[in-house]
C-alpha angles and dihedrals in degrees: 000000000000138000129198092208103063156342128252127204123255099215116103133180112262100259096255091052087054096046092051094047078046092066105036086065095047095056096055078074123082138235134184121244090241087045112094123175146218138194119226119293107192133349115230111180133013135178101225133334120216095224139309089287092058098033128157094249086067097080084064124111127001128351109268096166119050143107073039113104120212151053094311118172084219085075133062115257116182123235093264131054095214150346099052147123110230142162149177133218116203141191122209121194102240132037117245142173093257108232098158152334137226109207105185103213115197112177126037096351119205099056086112109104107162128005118203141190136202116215129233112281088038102064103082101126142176123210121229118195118214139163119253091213088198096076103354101244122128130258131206123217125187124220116202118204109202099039110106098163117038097183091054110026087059111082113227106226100166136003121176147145124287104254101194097124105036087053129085119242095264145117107264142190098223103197105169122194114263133226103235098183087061104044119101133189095284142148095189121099136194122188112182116195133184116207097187093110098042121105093213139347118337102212132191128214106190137314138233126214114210125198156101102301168311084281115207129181111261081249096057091046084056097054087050093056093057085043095061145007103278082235094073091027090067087039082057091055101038085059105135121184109261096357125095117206104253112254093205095053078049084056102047097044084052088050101052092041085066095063098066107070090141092242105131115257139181098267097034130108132221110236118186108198135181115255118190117196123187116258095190110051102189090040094052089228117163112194116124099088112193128182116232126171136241134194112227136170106255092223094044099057093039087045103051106026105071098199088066092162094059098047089048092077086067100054111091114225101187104057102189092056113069098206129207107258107251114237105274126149090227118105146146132208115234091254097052090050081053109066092018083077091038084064082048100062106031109020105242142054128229116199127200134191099229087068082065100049087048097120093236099034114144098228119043085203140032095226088061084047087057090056091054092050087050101058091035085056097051093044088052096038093238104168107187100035091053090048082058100056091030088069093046106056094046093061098041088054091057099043098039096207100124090181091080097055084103112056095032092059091048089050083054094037096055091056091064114072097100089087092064092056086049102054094041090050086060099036074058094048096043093043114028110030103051111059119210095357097064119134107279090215094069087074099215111191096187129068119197117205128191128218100178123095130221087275141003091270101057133106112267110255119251121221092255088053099040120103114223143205119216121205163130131315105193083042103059096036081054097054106029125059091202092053091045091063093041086058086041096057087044086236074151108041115213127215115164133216103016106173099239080041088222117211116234120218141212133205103224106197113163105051134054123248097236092053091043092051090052087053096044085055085052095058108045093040110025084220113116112144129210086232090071096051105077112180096256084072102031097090096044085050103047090045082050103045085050092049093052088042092251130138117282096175095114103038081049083058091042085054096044094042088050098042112132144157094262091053105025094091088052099044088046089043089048097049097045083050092057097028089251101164108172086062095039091058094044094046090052095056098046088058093048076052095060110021096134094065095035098027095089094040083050088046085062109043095044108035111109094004099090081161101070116094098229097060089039078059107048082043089064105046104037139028091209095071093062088052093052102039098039104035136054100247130147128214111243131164114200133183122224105298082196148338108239096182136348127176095250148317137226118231124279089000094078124177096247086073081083084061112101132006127340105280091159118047136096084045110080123209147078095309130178083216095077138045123264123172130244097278133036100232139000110043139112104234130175135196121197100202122193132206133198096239132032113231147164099276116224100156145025122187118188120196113221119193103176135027100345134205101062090114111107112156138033114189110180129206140160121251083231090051117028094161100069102064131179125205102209102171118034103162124140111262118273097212101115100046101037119101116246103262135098122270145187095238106208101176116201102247134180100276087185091073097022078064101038089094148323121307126163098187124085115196109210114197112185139196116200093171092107088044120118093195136346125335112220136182125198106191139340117223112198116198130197154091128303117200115255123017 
């Protein structure tokens, strides 16, 4: 397309370099943690098309333009530049309580002027295909079958001014404000725009659709729940763009639920509440009222029920005595308790509609149930679980679709677990972290005394000097396999509800106080962060979270990020010590990668003394080692003394230009600074290197300047004996899949036979049929060790 007005650049961003600017703009706005999204699925109906480049389907899928400005064939132009009336009616693929939209708007921004929705039910249509015979491209037009009014069964979520000539010439995120009183459950979409204002074509890239979804009837989120496990039916619905549900928070709220299993333990509670049942089943009456108890984690029920004073006239404090409720018009219904204290131990609530269809269910609808939650949770002061209905029901009051009271609430109800891991990081700091000040209404049952002192050498510590962690039983046997089977093989013998509700204690003797504190943190928040973990802790934490069956993963980061020449002998001989094999190998490696600068220091430590560990070790896994510890060898790297023949060269790119140091890399390109044969591709090519002194070889470290990967085969020899050969690399050539960059190319080779003598000739064979152009090589750096010193 062309403009008389003015001309646009043609440069435009690569396309990674876009996406990631892309998102970084969309994540200066913010979304709620209920809110999901969805790109646009279909177009339906459109006013004009400029052409088959700028057509209407384009705004599907994914944005591809912005923040590119311009007129770009990847966006949708209408058939006119300016001066129009024009719309768009979009599908999405899944229904949501609209809450907002993102329209990316890449050309001449401001021509949207009202954005509509149709609400579920509405939405049947029927497409009808026409000519536009302007420019002879086709239109759609939707047909919707159940719409009789179109100014009233649309709902109006946004009408505005056009902004074309108040906005700067650049790409732009339009997120209006929308009208939530008017927004509906909905996957039908209407932009209006007036051109009149832009200078030239306004263009769209794509559009998101923000909201609480995908919505399903309670029916069909019924079906769904026989379809597939509920598990990976709530991991469906908590789907959010861009964002995967966290295996390990799955994990941990798997883990405290667990724990309730209403059996009586030694830091539970008895909690006697009023249950009402119905008494008139088709009248829906509820009047008998009944106590019936419940065993409950003390610090579960003060820390995450905020009326703490109202709830305390139901804890029984004589448990042997089953006390008459005393007259209050507060009561509960079974079904309610039970998933009141499902909310306790795992921060949220799923709902689902066969608890409904059950023949004695309290509740003969979800939406009624709601209500229930609602008023438990403002007698009980419960913030986030009566946000939670509290948004339900209002929209389910303005939509008046109760079928949809199910799946909404659980959408809500999904986006408040935060409070869980609240309350349990500061059950952990009142409880664990401050000895024998911590906060007596957190009702540990556990004390944890340390013996160790702050090294080997100290004196060990007495009870009186000892720091101490107090906590959870229950706590600690849900989250920690070792503990668990502490608890299993009754080594700490539980008996509930002792009157003077007596602490047990445990010597702890093998682990610091400092690094077990760090574990118990772990598990009762499933929090710990990297940033805790500096390197001077990292190894005793990782030796102790392996010993109590925890994750190490991080402490095992911490060790690799932190790995250096002054600690590497201590980490390897530690984890061969405790069978540690993830750090053994890495360690390894990390000394092969620097054995120039480690191989003498190891010498000495390791020569003569076979029995060490340490030497039985290097011995298995590398040849190399038995080279450096048992013979008098020296490191040396060396560049290409001379080329005694090579296939061919092109001219003024000879192959003696491998001859020397690197002058080429890191620059990448078709330089007169390396070598390059004769053609460009498809051809079969060799180098013989030599170099000034034999060694052992343990390295070889090629230096390729234009289109890499072509090297296939390194035979090694010695210039004294050319007859035994060694083939120490054979691999298929990499040309076709490499990026095009220079590289230092290290190919793994056979260090058995690299390291069985002295050689000082290196044999290239090269393959430049998947080549696009030429191969080059700058230099070729050998390693290794030459005999004597």
């Amino acid at each position: 397309m062309y403009s008389d007005q003015f001309e646009e650049p043609e440069e435009y961003l690569p396309e990674d370099e876009a996406k990631y600017l892309r998102e970084q703009d969309e994540a200066k706005i913010p979304l709620q943690a209920y809110e999901n999204t969805q790109w646009v699925h279909s177009v339906i109906e459109y006013s004009s098309q400029y052409s088959a480049s700028w057509q209407a389907q384009n705004i599907c899928g994914e944005s591809n333009t912005y923040p590119n400005y311009g007129d770009q064939t990847t966006a949708w132009a209408p058939r006119e530049a300016s001066g129009s009336k024009e719309h768009l009616i979009l599908e999405f693929k899944d229904y949501f309580f609209i809450t907002g939209l993102w329209i990316y708007e890449t050309y001449n921004p401001g021509a949207v002027f009202k954005i509509s929705c149709l609400p579920i039910g509405k939405d049947s249509y029927e497409i009808e295909k026409l000519v536009d015979t302007i420019n002879n491209t086709e239109i759609l037009k939707a047909k919707f079958l159940n719409v009789k009014d179109e100014n009233n069964d649309w709902n109006t979520l946004y009408e505005g001014d056009t902004q074309q000539l108040k906005l700067e010439r650049k790409a732009r995120i339009f997120n209006p404000t929308i009208d939530l009183t008017k927004s509906a459950i909905s996957k039908i979409i209407r932009i209006d725009m007036d051109c009149t204002d832009s200078e030239s074509w306004s263009e769209i890239d794509a559009v998101k659709l923000i909201g609480v979804g995908p919505c399903f009837t309670d029916e069909q989120q019924a079906q769904q729940q026989e379809n597939k496990s509920s598990a990976s039916f709530v991991d469906e619905n908590n789907k959010n763009d861009g964002k995967d549900n966290n295996k390990e928070e799955h994990n941990y709220v798997n883990d405290l639920k667990f724990i309730f299993n209403n059996q009586p333990s030694s830091d539970c509670c008895k909690i006697q509440f009023p249950i009402r049942k119905k008494t008139s089943l088709e009248n829906n009456l509820f009047v008998q009222v009944f106590p019936k108890i419940y065993y409950i984690h003390e610090f579960l029920l003060r820390y995450r029920i905020n009326n703490v004073k109202f709830l305390e006239q139901f804890i029984v404090k004589d448990y042997n005595n089953n006390e008459e409720l005393e007259k209050n018009t507060f009561s509960l219904t079974e079904m309610a308790a039970s998933y009141l204290i499902d909310y306790l131990y795992t921060g949220q609530i799923k709902l689902s509609l066969n608890k409904f269809k059950e023949e004695n269910s309290d509740y003969d609808n979800a939406f009624d149930f709601i209500k229930e939650l609602q008023y438990i949770s403002e007698v009980l002061n419960i913030d986030n679980l009566l946000t939670c209905c509290n948004r339900t029901l209002d929209i389910i009051n303005q939509i008046q679709q109760h079928e949809f009271s199910i799946t909404l609430f659980n959408l809500f109800s999904s986006s408040i677990n935060s409070g869980l891991y609240e309350d349990m990081k500061r059950i952990y700091q009142d409880t664990c972290t401050k000895g024998e000040d911590y906060i007596k209404e957190t009702f540990p049952d556990l004390k944890l005394i340390f013996s160790m002192g702050e090294d080997e050498e100290s004196t060990p510590l007495t009870p009186s000097s000892s720091p101490c962690i107090y906590v959870h039983s229950s706590i600690l046997k849900s989250r920690c396999t070792f503990f668990k089977t502490l608890f299993d093989w009754k080594v700490i013998e539980e008996n509930p509800f002792m009157e003077d509700k007596k602490i047990k204690e445990i010597v702890i003797s093998d682990v610091k106080y400092n690094i077990f504190l760090l574990l118990i943190k772990d598990i009762y928040t499933g929090s710990l962060k990297k940033e805790e973990i500096t390197p001077d802790i990292a190894i005793p934490l990782f030796i102790a979270q392996n010993q109590y069956l925890l994750d190490s993963s991080l402490s095992l980061q911490v060790i690799k990020e932190n790995l250096s020449e002054n600690n590497v002998l201590d980490i390897l001989n530690m984890a061969i010590e405790f069978s540690f094999e993830d750090i053994s190998e890495f360690s390894h490696t990390y000394l092969l990668q620097n054995i120039e600068t480690n191989y003498l220091e190891i010498k000495k430590l390791l020569q003569g003394n076979e029995e060490h560990a340490l030497y039985q070790f290097l011995i298995s896994k590398n040849p190399i080692w038995d080279l450096v510890i048992n013979k008098e060898v020296t490191y040396v790297k060396q560049w290409v003394k001379q080329v005694n023949k090579f296939s061919s060269e092109y001219t003024g790119w000879p192959a003696d230009n491998i001859v020397g140091a690197s002058n080429t890399y890191p620059e990448y390109g078709d330089l007169r600074t390396a070598w390059a044969p004769s053609k460009s591709k498809g051809a079969q090519e060799y180098l013989e290197l030599e170099y000034d002194i034999p060694v052992y070889i343990s390295e070889v470290r090629v230096y390729e300047t234009y289109n890499p990967g072509s090297l296939y085969k390194i035979t090694i020899y010695s210039s004294n004996d050319k007859v035994n050969k060694e083939v120490i690399y054979d691999d298929e050539t990499k040309a076709n899949v490499l990026p095009a960059k220079s590289r230092i190319f290290i190919p793994t080779i056979d260090l058995q036979k690299s390291l069985a003598k002295p050689c000082n000739i290196l044999y290239f064979d090269i393959d430049t049929t998947k080549n696009t152009s030429w191969y080059e090589i700058d230099a070729v750096l050998l390693c290794g060790f030459k005999e004597g010193k």
